[in-house]
mmCIF file with all atom_site columns, C-alpha atoms in Angstrom:
data_model
loop_
_atom_site.group_PDB
_atom_site.id
_atom_site.type_symbol
_atom_site.label_atom_id
_atom_site.label_alt_id
_atom_site.label_comp_id
_atom_site.label_asym_id
_atom_site.label_entity_id
_atom_site.label_seq_id
_atom_site.pdbx_PDB_ins_code
_atom_site.Cartn_x
_atom_site.Cartn_y
_atom_site.Cartn_z
_atom_site.occupancy
_atom_site.B_iso_or_equiv
_atom_site.pdbx_formal_charge
_atom_site.auth_seq_id
_atom_site.auth_comp_id
_atom_site.auth_asym_id
_atom_site.auth_atom_id
_atom_site.pdbx_PDB_model_num
ATOM 1   C CA . UNK A 1 1   ? 0.000   0.000  0.000   1.00 0.00 ? 961  UNK A CA 1
ATOM 2   C CA . UNK A 1 2   ? 0.885   3.669  -0.141  1.00 0.00 ? 962  UNK A CA 1
ATOM 3   C CA . UNK A 1 3   ? 3.188   5.038  2.535   1.00 0.00 ? 963  UNK A CA 1
ATOM 4   C CA . UNK A 1 4   ? 5.009   8.230  3.466   1.00 0.00 ? 964  UNK A CA 1
ATOM 5   C CA . UNK A 1 5   ? 8.226   8.448  5.465   1.00 0.00 ? 965  UNK A CA 1
ATOM 6   C CA . UNK A 1 6   ? 9.433   11.756 6.805   1.00 0.00 ? 966  UNK A CA 1
ATOM 7   C CA . UNK A 1 7   ? 12.355  12.657 8.983   1.00 0.00 ? 967  UNK A CA 1
ATOM 8   C CA . UNK A 1 8   ? 11.753  12.330 12.668  1.00 0.00 ? 968  UNK A CA 1
ATOM 9   C CA . UNK A 1 9   ? 11.871  15.366 14.849  1.00 0.00 ? 969  UNK A CA 1
ATOM 10  C CA . UNK A 1 10  ? 11.921  17.390 16.790  1.00 0.00 ? 970  UNK A CA 1
ATOM 11  C CA . UNK A 1 11  ? 13.960  19.848 14.762  1.00 0.00 ? 971  UNK A CA 1
ATOM 12  C CA . UNK A 1 12  ? 15.226  22.964 16.494  1.00 0.00 ? 972  UNK A CA 1
ATOM 13  C CA . UNK A 1 13  ? 16.638  25.832 14.451  1.00 0.00 ? 973  UNK A CA 1
ATOM 14  C CA . UNK A 1 14  ? 17.708  29.381 15.096  1.00 0.00 ? 974  UNK A CA 1
ATOM 15  C CA . UNK A 1 15  ? 15.808  32.170 13.403  1.00 0.00 ? 975  UNK A CA 1
ATOM 16  C CA . UNK A 1 16  ? 16.969  32.779 9.786   1.00 0.00 ? 976  UNK A CA 1
ATOM 17  C CA . UNK A 1 17  ? 18.448  29.282 9.479   1.00 0.00 ? 977  UNK A CA 1
ATOM 18  C CA . UNK A 1 18  ? 17.841  27.093 6.421   1.00 0.00 ? 978  UNK A CA 1
ATOM 19  C CA . UNK A 1 19  ? 15.210  24.378 6.806   1.00 0.00 ? 979  UNK A CA 1
ATOM 20  C CA . UNK A 1 20  ? 14.964  21.002 5.109   1.00 0.00 ? 980  UNK A CA 1
ATOM 21  C CA . UNK A 1 21  ? 12.462  18.336 6.134   1.00 0.00 ? 981  UNK A CA 1
ATOM 22  C CA . UNK A 1 22  ? 12.914  15.143 4.164   1.00 0.00 ? 982  UNK A CA 1
ATOM 23  C CA . UNK A 1 23  ? 9.957   13.189 2.809   1.00 0.00 ? 983  UNK A CA 1
ATOM 24  C CA . UNK A 1 24  ? 9.959   10.048 0.674   1.00 0.00 ? 984  UNK A CA 1
ATOM 25  C CA . UNK A 1 25  ? 7.020   8.021  -0.475  1.00 0.00 ? 985  UNK A CA 1
ATOM 26  C CA . UNK A 1 26  ? 5.950   4.659  -1.824  1.00 0.00 ? 986  UNK A CA 1
ATOM 27  C CA . UNK A 1 27  ? 3.005   4.547  -4.185  1.00 0.00 ? 987  UNK A CA 1
ATOM 28  C CA . UNK A 1 28  ? 1.944   3.009  -7.458  1.00 0.00 ? 988  UNK A CA 1
ATOM 29  C CA . UNK A 1 29  ? 1.406   5.264  -10.411 1.00 0.00 ? 989  UNK A CA 1
ATOM 30  C CA . UNK A 1 30  ? 1.580   9.017  -10.060 1.00 0.00 ? 990  UNK A CA 1
ATOM 31  C CA . UNK A 1 31  ? 0.316   10.279 -6.729  1.00 0.00 ? 991  UNK A CA 1
ATOM 32  C CA . UNK A 1 32  ? -0.315  13.891 -5.783  1.00 0.00 ? 992  UNK A CA 1
ATOM 33  C CA . UNK A 1 33  ? 1.938   15.148 -2.993  1.00 0.00 ? 993  UNK A CA 1
ATOM 34  C CA . UNK A 1 34  ? 1.228   17.618 -0.208  1.00 0.00 ? 994  UNK A CA 1
ATOM 35  C CA . UNK A 1 35  ? 2.734   19.365 2.768   1.00 0.00 ? 995  UNK A CA 1
ATOM 36  C CA . UNK A 1 36  ? 0.407   20.309 5.618   1.00 0.00 ? 996  UNK A CA 1
ATOM 37  C CA . UNK A 1 37  ? 1.228   22.439 8.657   1.00 0.00 ? 997  UNK A CA 1
ATOM 38  C CA . UNK A 1 38  ? -0.345  22.255 12.096  1.00 0.00 ? 998  UNK A CA 1
ATOM 39  C CA . UNK A 1 39  ? 0.144   25.202 14.449  1.00 0.00 ? 999  UNK A CA 1
ATOM 40  C CA . UNK A 1 40  ? -0.274  24.572 18.182  1.00 0.00 ? 1000 UNK A CA 1
ATOM 41  C CA . UNK A 1 41  ? -3.862  23.829 19.150  1.00 0.00 ? 1001 UNK A CA 1
ATOM 42  C CA . UNK A 1 42  ? -5.173  23.923 15.590  1.00 0.00 ? 1002 UNK A CA 1
ATOM 43  C CA . UNK A 1 43  ? -6.122  21.599 12.752  1.00 0.00 ? 1003 UNK A CA 1
ATOM 44  C CA . UNK A 1 44  ? -4.044  21.007 9.650   1.00 0.00 ? 1004 UNK A CA 1
ATOM 45  C CA . UNK A 1 45  ? -3.654  23.594 6.915   1.00 0.00 ? 1005 UNK A CA 1
ATOM 46  C CA . UNK A 1 46  ? -2.550  22.874 3.383   1.00 0.00 ? 1006 UNK A CA 1
ATOM 47  C CA . UNK A 1 47  ? 0.858   24.477 2.881   1.00 0.00 ? 1007 UNK A CA 1
ATOM 48  C CA . UNK A 1 48  ? 1.684   23.449 -0.669  1.00 0.00 ? 1008 UNK A CA 1
ATOM 49  C CA . UNK A 1 49  ? 1.093   20.712 -3.203  1.00 0.00 ? 1009 UNK A CA 1
ATOM 50  C CA . UNK A 1 50  ? 2.408   19.199 -6.442  1.00 0.00 ? 1010 UNK A CA 1
ATOM 51  C CA . UNK A 1 51  ? 0.463   16.959 -8.757  1.00 0.00 ? 1011 UNK A CA 1
ATOM 52  C CA . UNK A 1 52  ? 3.031   15.695 -11.265 1.00 0.00 ? 1012 UNK A CA 1
ATOM 53  C CA . UNK A 1 53  ? 6.713   14.962 -11.585 1.00 0.00 ? 1013 UNK A CA 1
ATOM 54  C CA . UNK A 1 54  ? 9.059   17.984 -11.489 1.00 0.00 ? 1014 UNK A CA 1
ATOM 55  C CA . UNK A 1 55  ? 6.278   20.278 -10.267 1.00 0.00 ? 1015 UNK A CA 1
ATOM 56  C CA . UNK A 1 56  ? 7.374   22.703 -7.573  1.00 0.00 ? 1016 UNK A CA 1
ATOM 57  C CA . UNK A 1 57  ? 4.879   23.717 -4.932  1.00 0.00 ? 1017 UNK A CA 1
ATOM 58  C CA . UNK A 1 58  ? 5.506   26.928 -3.026  1.00 0.00 ? 1018 UNK A CA 1
ATOM 59  C CA . UNK A 1 59  ? 3.819   29.046 -0.386  1.00 0.00 ? 1019 UNK A CA 1
ATOM 60  C CA . UNK A 1 60  ? 4.909   31.468 2.369   1.00 0.00 ? 1020 UNK A CA 1
ATOM 61  C CA . UNK A 1 61  ? 8.575   30.993 1.428   1.00 0.00 ? 1021 UNK A CA 1
ATOM 62  C CA . UNK A 1 62  ? 8.362   27.196 1.623   1.00 0.00 ? 1022 UNK A CA 1
ATOM 63  C CA . UNK A 1 63  ? 9.114   25.075 -1.429  1.00 0.00 ? 1023 UNK A CA 1
ATOM 64  C CA . UNK A 1 64  ? 9.032   21.398 -2.366  1.00 0.00 ? 1024 UNK A CA 1
ATOM 65  C CA . UNK A 1 65  ? 9.750   19.676 -5.686  1.00 0.00 ? 1025 UNK A CA 1
ATOM 66  C CA . UNK A 1 66  ? 8.104   16.427 -6.779  1.00 0.00 ? 1026 UNK A CA 1
ATOM 67  C CA . UNK A 1 67  ? 11.004  14.099 -7.655  1.00 0.00 ? 1027 UNK A CA 1
ATOM 68  C CA . UNK A 1 68  ? 9.724   10.957 -9.289  1.00 0.00 ? 1028 UNK A CA 1
ATOM 69  C CA . UNK A 1 69  ? 13.185  9.431  -9.744  1.00 0.00 ? 1029 UNK A CA 1
ATOM 70  C CA . UNK A 1 70  ? 13.946  9.572  -6.018  1.00 0.00 ? 1030 UNK A CA 1
ATOM 71  C CA . UNK A 1 71  ? 10.280  9.342  -4.859  1.00 0.00 ? 1031 UNK A CA 1
ATOM 72  C CA . UNK A 1 72  ? 10.844  12.404 -2.711  1.00 0.00 ? 1032 UNK A CA 1
ATOM 73  C CA . UNK A 1 73  ? 9.132   15.682 -1.841  1.00 0.00 ? 1033 UNK A CA 1
ATOM 74  C CA . UNK A 1 74  ? 11.465  17.479 0.558   1.00 0.00 ? 1034 UNK A CA 1
ATOM 75  C CA . UNK A 1 75  ? 10.273  20.697 2.200   1.00 0.00 ? 1035 UNK A CA 1
ATOM 76  C CA . UNK A 1 76  ? 12.671  23.661 2.233   1.00 0.00 ? 1036 UNK A CA 1
ATOM 77  C CA . UNK A 1 77  ? 12.715  27.234 3.435   1.00 0.00 ? 1037 UNK A CA 1
ATOM 78  C CA . UNK A 1 78  ? 15.636  29.575 3.116   1.00 0.00 ? 1038 UNK A CA 1
ATOM 79  C CA . UNK A 1 79  ? 15.152  31.568 6.317   1.00 0.00 ? 1039 UNK A CA 1
ATOM 80  C CA . UNK A 1 80  ? 12.838  30.340 9.056   1.00 0.00 ? 1040 UNK A CA 1
ATOM 81  C CA . UNK A 1 81  ? 11.018  32.573 11.526  1.00 0.00 ? 1041 UNK A CA 1
ATOM 82  C CA . UNK A 1 82  ? 9.767   31.931 15.042  1.00 0.00 ? 1042 UNK A CA 1
ATOM 83  C CA . UNK A 1 83  ? 6.237   31.936 13.608  1.00 0.00 ? 1043 UNK A CA 1
ATOM 84  C CA . UNK A 1 84  ? 7.120   28.844 11.525  1.00 0.00 ? 1044 UNK A CA 1
ATOM 85  C CA . UNK A 1 85  ? 7.227   26.736 14.685  1.00 0.00 ? 1045 UNK A CA 1
ATOM 86  C CA . UNK A 1 86  ? 4.673   24.000 14.041  1.00 0.00 ? 1046 UNK A CA 1
ATOM 87  C CA . UNK A 1 87  ? 4.294   20.349 13.079  1.00 0.00 ? 1047 UNK A CA 1
ATOM 88  C CA . UNK A 1 88  ? 4.744   19.604 9.372   1.00 0.00 ? 1048 UNK A CA 1
ATOM 89  C CA . UNK A 1 89  ? 3.125   16.623 7.666   1.00 0.00 ? 1049 UNK A CA 1
ATOM 90  C CA . UNK A 1 90  ? 3.986   15.185 4.287   1.00 0.00 ? 1050 UNK A CA 1
ATOM 91  C CA . UNK A 1 91  ? 1.094   13.408 2.558   1.00 0.00 ? 1051 UNK A CA 1
ATOM 92  C CA . UNK A 1 92  ? 0.142   11.755 -0.679  1.00 0.00 ? 1052 UNK A CA 1
ATOM 93  C CA . UNK A 1 93  ? -3.053  10.954 -2.532  1.00 0.00 ? 1053 UNK A CA 1
ATOM 94  C CA . UNK A 1 94  ? -2.743  7.919  -4.756  1.00 0.00 ? 1054 UNK A CA 1
ATOM 95  C CA . UNK A 1 95  ? -3.892  8.080  -8.359  1.00 0.00 ? 1055 UNK A CA 1
ATOM 96  C CA . UNK A 1 96  ? -7.632  7.494  -8.468  1.00 0.00 ? 1056 UNK A CA 1
ATOM 97  C CA . UNK A 1 97  ? -7.904  7.450  -4.671  1.00 0.00 ? 1057 UNK A CA 1
ATOM 98  C CA . UNK A 1 98  ? -9.994  9.565  -2.309  1.00 0.00 ? 1058 UNK A CA 1
ATOM 99  C CA . UNK A 1 99  ? -7.672  9.113  0.631   1.00 0.00 ? 1059 UNK A CA 1
ATOM 100 C CA . UNK A 1 100 ? -4.682  11.021 1.925   1.00 0.00 ? 1060 UNK A CA 1
ATOM 101 C CA . UNK A 1 101 ? -1.850  9.022  3.457   1.00 0.00 ? 1061 UNK A CA 1
ATOM 102 C CA . UNK A 1 102 ? 0.223   10.989 5.970   1.00 0.00 ? 1062 UNK A CA 1
ATOM 103 C CA . UNK A 1 103 ? 3.700   10.767 7.362   1.00 0.00 ? 1063 UNK A CA 1
ATOM 104 C CA . UNK A 1 104 ? 4.092   10.872 11.139  1.00 0.00 ? 1064 UNK A CA 1
ATOM 105 C CA . UNK A 1 105 ? 4.879   14.572 11.245  1.00 0.00 ? 1065 UNK A CA 1
ATOM 106 C CA . UNK A 1 106 ? 7.976   16.581 12.090  1.00 0.00 ? 1066 UNK A CA 1
ATOM 107 C CA . UNK A 1 107 ? 7.885   19.118 14.885  1.00 0.00 ? 1067 UNK A CA 1
ATOM 108 C CA . UNK A 1 108 ? 9.841   22.279 14.138  1.00 0.00 ? 1068 UNK A CA 1
ATOM 109 C CA . UNK A 1 109 ? 10.831  24.741 16.830  1.00 0.00 ? 1069 UNK A CA 1
ATOM 110 C CA . UNK A 1 110 ? 12.472  28.012 15.807  1.00 0.00 ? 1070 UNK A CA 1
ATOM 111 C CA . UNK A 1 111 ? 14.243  29.947 18.543  1.00 0.00 ? 1071 UNK A CA 1
ATOM 112 C CA . UNK A 1 112 ? 15.073  33.668 18.413  1.00 0.00 ? 1072 UNK A CA 1
ATOM 113 C CA . UNK B 2 1   ? -12.658 30.318 2.316   1.00 0.00 ? 351  UNK B CA 1
ATOM 114 C CA . UNK B 2 2   ? -13.655 26.735 2.917   1.00 0.00 ? 352  UNK B CA 1
ATOM 115 C CA . UNK B 2 3   ? -14.848 26.150 6.411   1.00 0.00 ? 353  UNK B CA 1
ATOM 116 C CA . UNK B 2 4   ? -14.868 22.807 8.179   1.00 0.00 ? 354  UNK B CA 1
ATOM 117 C CA . UNK B 2 5   ? -16.359 23.082 11.633  1.00 0.00 ? 355  UNK B CA 1
ATOM 118 C CA . UNK B 2 6   ? -16.165 20.493 14.374  1.00 0.00 ? 356  UNK B CA 1
ATOM 119 C CA . UNK B 2 7   ? -18.784 20.806 17.073  1.00 0.00 ? 357  UNK B CA 1
ATOM 120 C CA . UNK B 2 8   ? -16.433 20.727 20.070  1.00 0.00 ? 358  UNK B CA 1
ATOM 121 C CA . UNK B 2 9   ? -12.805 21.631 20.728  1.00 0.00 ? 359  UNK B CA 1
ATOM 122 C CA . UNK B 2 10  ? -12.622 19.611 23.952  1.00 0.00 ? 360  UNK B CA 1
ATOM 123 C CA . UNK B 2 11  ? -14.731 16.746 25.271  1.00 0.00 ? 361  UNK B CA 1
ATOM 124 C CA . UNK B 2 12  ? -14.491 14.615 28.386  1.00 0.00 ? 362  UNK B CA 1
ATOM 125 C CA . UNK B 2 13  ? -16.553 11.428 28.432  1.00 0.00 ? 363  UNK B CA 1
ATOM 126 C CA . UNK B 2 14  ? -16.841 8.397  30.685  1.00 0.00 ? 364  UNK B CA 1
ATOM 127 C CA . UNK B 2 15  ? -15.931 4.870  29.711  1.00 0.00 ? 365  UNK B CA 1
ATOM 128 C CA . UNK B 2 16  ? -18.890 3.108  28.117  1.00 0.00 ? 366  UNK B CA 1
ATOM 129 C CA . UNK B 2 17  ? -20.662 6.264  26.964  1.00 0.00 ? 367  UNK B CA 1
ATOM 130 C CA . UNK B 2 18  ? -21.849 6.672  23.405  1.00 0.00 ? 368  UNK B CA 1
ATOM 131 C CA . UNK B 2 19  ? -20.065 9.684  21.935  1.00 0.00 ? 369  UNK B CA 1
ATOM 132 C CA . UNK B 2 20  ? -20.958 11.729 18.875  1.00 0.00 ? 370  UNK B CA 1
ATOM 133 C CA . UNK B 2 21  ? -18.434 13.969 17.119  1.00 0.00 ? 371  UNK B CA 1
ATOM 134 C CA . UNK B 2 22  ? -19.989 16.246 14.528  1.00 0.00 ? 372  UNK B CA 1
ATOM 135 C CA . UNK B 2 23  ? -18.401 17.849 11.497  1.00 0.00 ? 373  UNK B CA 1
ATOM 136 C CA . UNK B 2 24  ? -19.928 20.299 9.028   1.00 0.00 ? 374  UNK B CA 1
ATOM 137 C CA . UNK B 2 25  ? -18.425 21.692 5.823   1.00 0.00 ? 375  UNK B CA 1
ATOM 138 C CA . UNK B 2 26  ? -19.774 24.578 3.796   1.00 0.00 ? 376  UNK B CA 1
ATOM 139 C CA . UNK B 2 27  ? -18.309 23.953 0.322   1.00 0.00 ? 377  UNK B CA 1
ATOM 140 C CA . UNK B 2 28  ? -20.461 21.172 -1.074  1.00 0.00 ? 378  UNK B CA 1
ATOM 141 C CA . UNK B 2 29  ? -17.536 18.738 -1.071  1.00 0.00 ? 379  UNK B CA 1
ATOM 142 C CA . UNK B 2 30  ? -18.243 15.134 -1.979  1.00 0.00 ? 380  UNK B CA 1
ATOM 143 C CA . UNK B 2 31  ? -15.583 13.574 0.227   1.00 0.00 ? 381  UNK B CA 1
ATOM 144 C CA . UNK B 2 32  ? -15.325 13.757 3.987   1.00 0.00 ? 382  UNK B CA 1
ATOM 145 C CA . UNK B 2 33  ? -12.926 12.027 6.380   1.00 0.00 ? 383  UNK B CA 1
ATOM 146 C CA . UNK B 2 34  ? -12.326 11.301 10.033  1.00 0.00 ? 384  UNK B CA 1
ATOM 147 C CA . UNK B 2 35  ? -8.772  10.887 11.312  1.00 0.00 ? 385  UNK B CA 1
ATOM 148 C CA . UNK B 2 36  ? -7.305  10.446 14.738  1.00 0.00 ? 386  UNK B CA 1
ATOM 149 C CA . UNK B 2 37  ? -3.971  11.952 15.646  1.00 0.00 ? 387  UNK B CA 1
ATOM 150 C CA . UNK B 2 38  ? -1.711  10.467 18.286  1.00 0.00 ? 388  UNK B CA 1
ATOM 151 C CA . UNK B 2 39  ? 1.868   11.366 19.248  1.00 0.00 ? 389  UNK B CA 1
ATOM 152 C CA . UNK B 2 40  ? 4.392   9.318  17.296  1.00 0.00 ? 390  UNK B CA 1
ATOM 153 C CA . UNK B 2 41  ? 1.704   7.798  15.082  1.00 0.00 ? 391  UNK B CA 1
ATOM 154 C CA . UNK B 2 42  ? 0.706   10.769 12.956  1.00 0.00 ? 392  UNK B CA 1
ATOM 155 C CA . UNK B 2 43  ? -2.755  10.798 11.390  1.00 0.00 ? 393  UNK B CA 1
ATOM 156 C CA . UNK B 2 44  ? -4.629  7.578  10.897  1.00 0.00 ? 394  UNK B CA 1
ATOM 157 C CA . UNK B 2 45  ? -7.793  7.315  8.834   1.00 0.00 ? 395  UNK B CA 1
ATOM 158 C CA . UNK B 2 46  ? -10.833 5.968  10.680  1.00 0.00 ? 396  UNK B CA 1
ATOM 159 C CA . UNK B 2 47  ? -13.586 6.283  8.069   1.00 0.00 ? 397  UNK B CA 1
ATOM 160 C CA . UNK B 2 48  ? -14.332 8.285  4.983   1.00 0.00 ? 398  UNK B CA 1
ATOM 161 C CA . UNK B 2 49  ? -17.401 9.034  2.899   1.00 0.00 ? 399  UNK B CA 1
ATOM 162 C CA . UNK B 2 50  ? -17.514 9.871  -0.797  1.00 0.00 ? 400  UNK B CA 1
ATOM 163 C CA . UNK B 2 51  ? -21.240 10.632 -0.972  1.00 0.00 ? 401  UNK B CA 1
ATOM 164 C CA . UNK B 2 52  ? -24.353 10.887 1.151   1.00 0.00 ? 402  UNK B CA 1
ATOM 165 C CA . UNK B 2 53  ? -25.079 7.587  2.927   1.00 0.00 ? 403  UNK B CA 1
ATOM 166 C CA . UNK B 2 54  ? -21.854 6.111  1.509   1.00 0.00 ? 404  UNK B CA 1
ATOM 167 C CA . UNK B 2 55  ? -18.975 5.174  3.794   1.00 0.00 ? 405  UNK B CA 1
ATOM 168 C CA . UNK B 2 56  ? -15.747 3.244  3.650   1.00 0.00 ? 406  UNK B CA 1
ATOM 169 C CA . UNK B 2 57  ? -13.557 1.904  6.429   1.00 0.00 ? 407  UNK B CA 1
ATOM 170 C CA . UNK B 2 58  ? -10.147 3.403  6.813   1.00 0.00 ? 408  UNK B CA 1
ATOM 171 C CA . UNK B 2 59  ? -7.147  1.922  8.571   1.00 0.00 ? 409  UNK B CA 1
ATOM 172 C CA . UNK B 2 60  ? -8.536  1.799  12.124  1.00 0.00 ? 410  UNK B CA 1
ATOM 173 C CA . UNK B 2 61  ? -12.358 1.549  12.086  1.00 0.00 ? 411  UNK B CA 1
ATOM 174 C CA . UNK B 2 62  ? -12.738 -0.756 15.083  1.00 0.00 ? 412  UNK B CA 1
ATOM 175 C CA . UNK B 2 63  ? -14.845 0.779  17.829  1.00 0.00 ? 413  UNK B CA 1
ATOM 176 C CA . UNK B 2 64  ? -16.171 3.525  15.574  1.00 0.00 ? 414  UNK B CA 1
ATOM 177 C CA . UNK B 2 65  ? -19.048 4.084  13.195  1.00 0.00 ? 415  UNK B CA 1
ATOM 178 C CA . UNK B 2 66  ? -20.073 7.025  11.029  1.00 0.00 ? 416  UNK B CA 1
ATOM 179 C CA . UNK B 2 67  ? -23.179 8.650  9.652   1.00 0.00 ? 417  UNK B CA 1
ATOM 180 C CA . UNK B 2 68  ? -23.651 10.868 6.614   1.00 0.00 ? 418  UNK B CA 1
ATOM 181 C CA . UNK B 2 69  ? -27.304 11.721 6.135   1.00 0.00 ? 419  UNK B CA 1
ATOM 182 C CA . UNK B 2 70  ? -26.641 15.093 4.508   1.00 0.00 ? 420  UNK B CA 1
ATOM 183 C CA . UNK B 2 71  ? -23.805 16.117 2.214   1.00 0.00 ? 421  UNK B CA 1
ATOM 184 C CA . UNK B 2 72  ? -22.472 18.808 4.544   1.00 0.00 ? 422  UNK B CA 1
ATOM 185 C CA . UNK B 2 73  ? -22.427 16.751 7.741   1.00 0.00 ? 423  UNK B CA 1
ATOM 186 C CA . UNK B 2 74  ? -20.292 13.766 8.708   1.00 0.00 ? 424  UNK B CA 1
ATOM 187 C CA . UNK B 2 75  ? -20.611 12.318 12.194  1.00 0.00 ? 425  UNK B CA 1
ATOM 188 C CA . UNK B 2 76  ? -18.214 10.007 13.999  1.00 0.00 ? 426  UNK B CA 1
ATOM 189 C CA . UNK B 2 77  ? -19.738 7.752  16.645  1.00 0.00 ? 427  UNK B CA 1
ATOM 190 C CA . UNK B 2 78  ? -17.915 5.951  19.423  1.00 0.00 ? 428  UNK B CA 1
ATOM 191 C CA . UNK B 2 79  ? -20.374 3.203  20.294  1.00 0.00 ? 429  UNK B CA 1
ATOM 192 C CA . UNK B 2 80  ? -18.920 2.545  23.750  1.00 0.00 ? 430  UNK B CA 1
ATOM 193 C CA . UNK B 2 81  ? -16.056 4.869  24.571  1.00 0.00 ? 431  UNK B CA 1
ATOM 194 C CA . UNK B 2 82  ? -12.886 3.360  25.977  1.00 0.00 ? 432  UNK B CA 1
ATOM 195 C CA . UNK B 2 83  ? -9.765  4.961  27.431  1.00 0.00 ? 433  UNK B CA 1
ATOM 196 C CA . UNK B 2 84  ? -7.707  3.937  24.390  1.00 0.00 ? 434  UNK B CA 1
ATOM 197 C CA . UNK B 2 85  ? -9.903  6.224  22.297  1.00 0.00 ? 435  UNK B CA 1
ATOM 198 C CA . UNK B 2 86  ? -8.535  9.254  24.090  1.00 0.00 ? 436  UNK B CA 1
ATOM 199 C CA . UNK B 2 87  ? -7.068  11.225 21.192  1.00 0.00 ? 437  UNK B CA 1
ATOM 200 C CA . UNK B 2 88  ? -7.286  14.232 18.903  1.00 0.00 ? 438  UNK B CA 1
ATOM 201 C CA . UNK B 2 89  ? -9.944  13.712 16.215  1.00 0.00 ? 439  UNK B CA 1
ATOM 202 C CA . UNK B 2 90  ? -9.701  15.610 12.960  1.00 0.00 ? 440  UNK B CA 1
ATOM 203 C CA . UNK B 2 91  ? -12.398 15.951 10.320  1.00 0.00 ? 441  UNK B CA 1
ATOM 204 C CA . UNK B 2 92  ? -11.581 16.884 6.728   1.00 0.00 ? 442  UNK B CA 1
ATOM 205 C CA . UNK B 2 93  ? -13.425 17.482 3.480   1.00 0.00 ? 443  UNK B CA 1
ATOM 206 C CA . UNK B 2 94  ? -12.067 17.502 -0.036  1.00 0.00 ? 444  UNK B CA 1
ATOM 207 C CA . UNK B 2 95  ? -13.095 18.200 -3.607  1.00 0.00 ? 445  UNK B CA 1
ATOM 208 C CA . UNK B 2 96  ? -10.393 16.103 -5.202  1.00 0.00 ? 446  UNK B CA 1
ATOM 209 C CA . UNK B 2 97  ? -6.754  16.930 -4.873  1.00 0.00 ? 447  UNK B CA 1
ATOM 210 C CA . UNK B 2 98  ? -6.790  19.028 -1.731  1.00 0.00 ? 448  UNK B CA 1
ATOM 211 C CA . UNK B 2 99  ? -8.283  18.538 1.734   1.00 0.00 ? 449  UNK B CA 1
ATOM 212 C CA . UNK B 2 100 ? -9.444  21.064 4.302   1.00 0.00 ? 450  UNK B CA 1
ATOM 213 C CA . UNK B 2 101 ? -9.381  20.278 7.990   1.00 0.00 ? 451  UNK B CA 1
ATOM 214 C CA . UNK B 2 102 ? -11.415 21.315 10.986  1.00 0.00 ? 452  UNK B CA 1
ATOM 215 C CA . UNK B 2 103 ? -9.744  22.586 14.137  1.00 0.00 ? 453  UNK B CA 1
ATOM 216 C CA . UNK B 2 104 ? -9.879  19.215 15.838  1.00 0.00 ? 454  UNK B CA 1
ATOM 217 C CA . UNK B 2 105 ? -11.660 17.763 18.864  1.00 0.00 ? 455  UNK B CA 1
ATOM 218 C CA . UNK B 2 106 ? -9.538  16.636 21.774  1.00 0.00 ? 456  UNK B CA 1
ATOM 219 C CA . UNK B 2 107 ? -11.448 13.782 23.388  1.00 0.00 ? 457  UNK B CA 1
ATOM 220 C CA . UNK B 2 108 ? -10.553 12.433 26.798  1.00 0.00 ? 458  UNK B CA 1
ATOM 221 C CA . UNK B 2 109 ? -12.224 9.232  27.993  1.00 0.00 ? 459  UNK B CA 1
ATOM 222 C CA . UNK B 2 110 ? -12.012 8.697  31.741  1.00 0.00 ? 460  UNK B CA 1
#
């Protein structure tokens, strides 16, 4: 079945540091890929998405590129802020499927 | 903006009680989902529905049931609450490639 593996946290960075959260997936066909963010005490919000190979999703300074050859969708941001502290989830939706499959989440803490 | 509203942010229930968690979406989405979120386990799908009165089991349906009598409302039912159902419950709706989540209900079973 489909699965998503993302780097375990927690990750602690200083403000303005570079962020990478690794995400790899296993799926048949061509899934759609997503990053969701969960701020403390809230539900999940869609951060960015990519629906085909080599697509780059971007939002709020975050980027991720759909790499079919390495089955990866790593999240990056060039300069993190304290307000980026949250839990980040990588997810996929298999081709022809209704369901989202999530990774276990990576908690990011950004310190001033 | 799409709005997915869960009826309660926090609930405390006793073991053995029947518990209803309600979720309403305002964007006429076909698909609705219930997940539970636990530390170290991420999000796990309990049930989903792709149309009114239609439902499919997810990865962990045991101890739960669902109801979808109207397109905008998807209810999760704990038939007889147990302490191992203490968790954060998240409802979502989707139109296809993206999903929108409610704010979550933190349920404690004592």
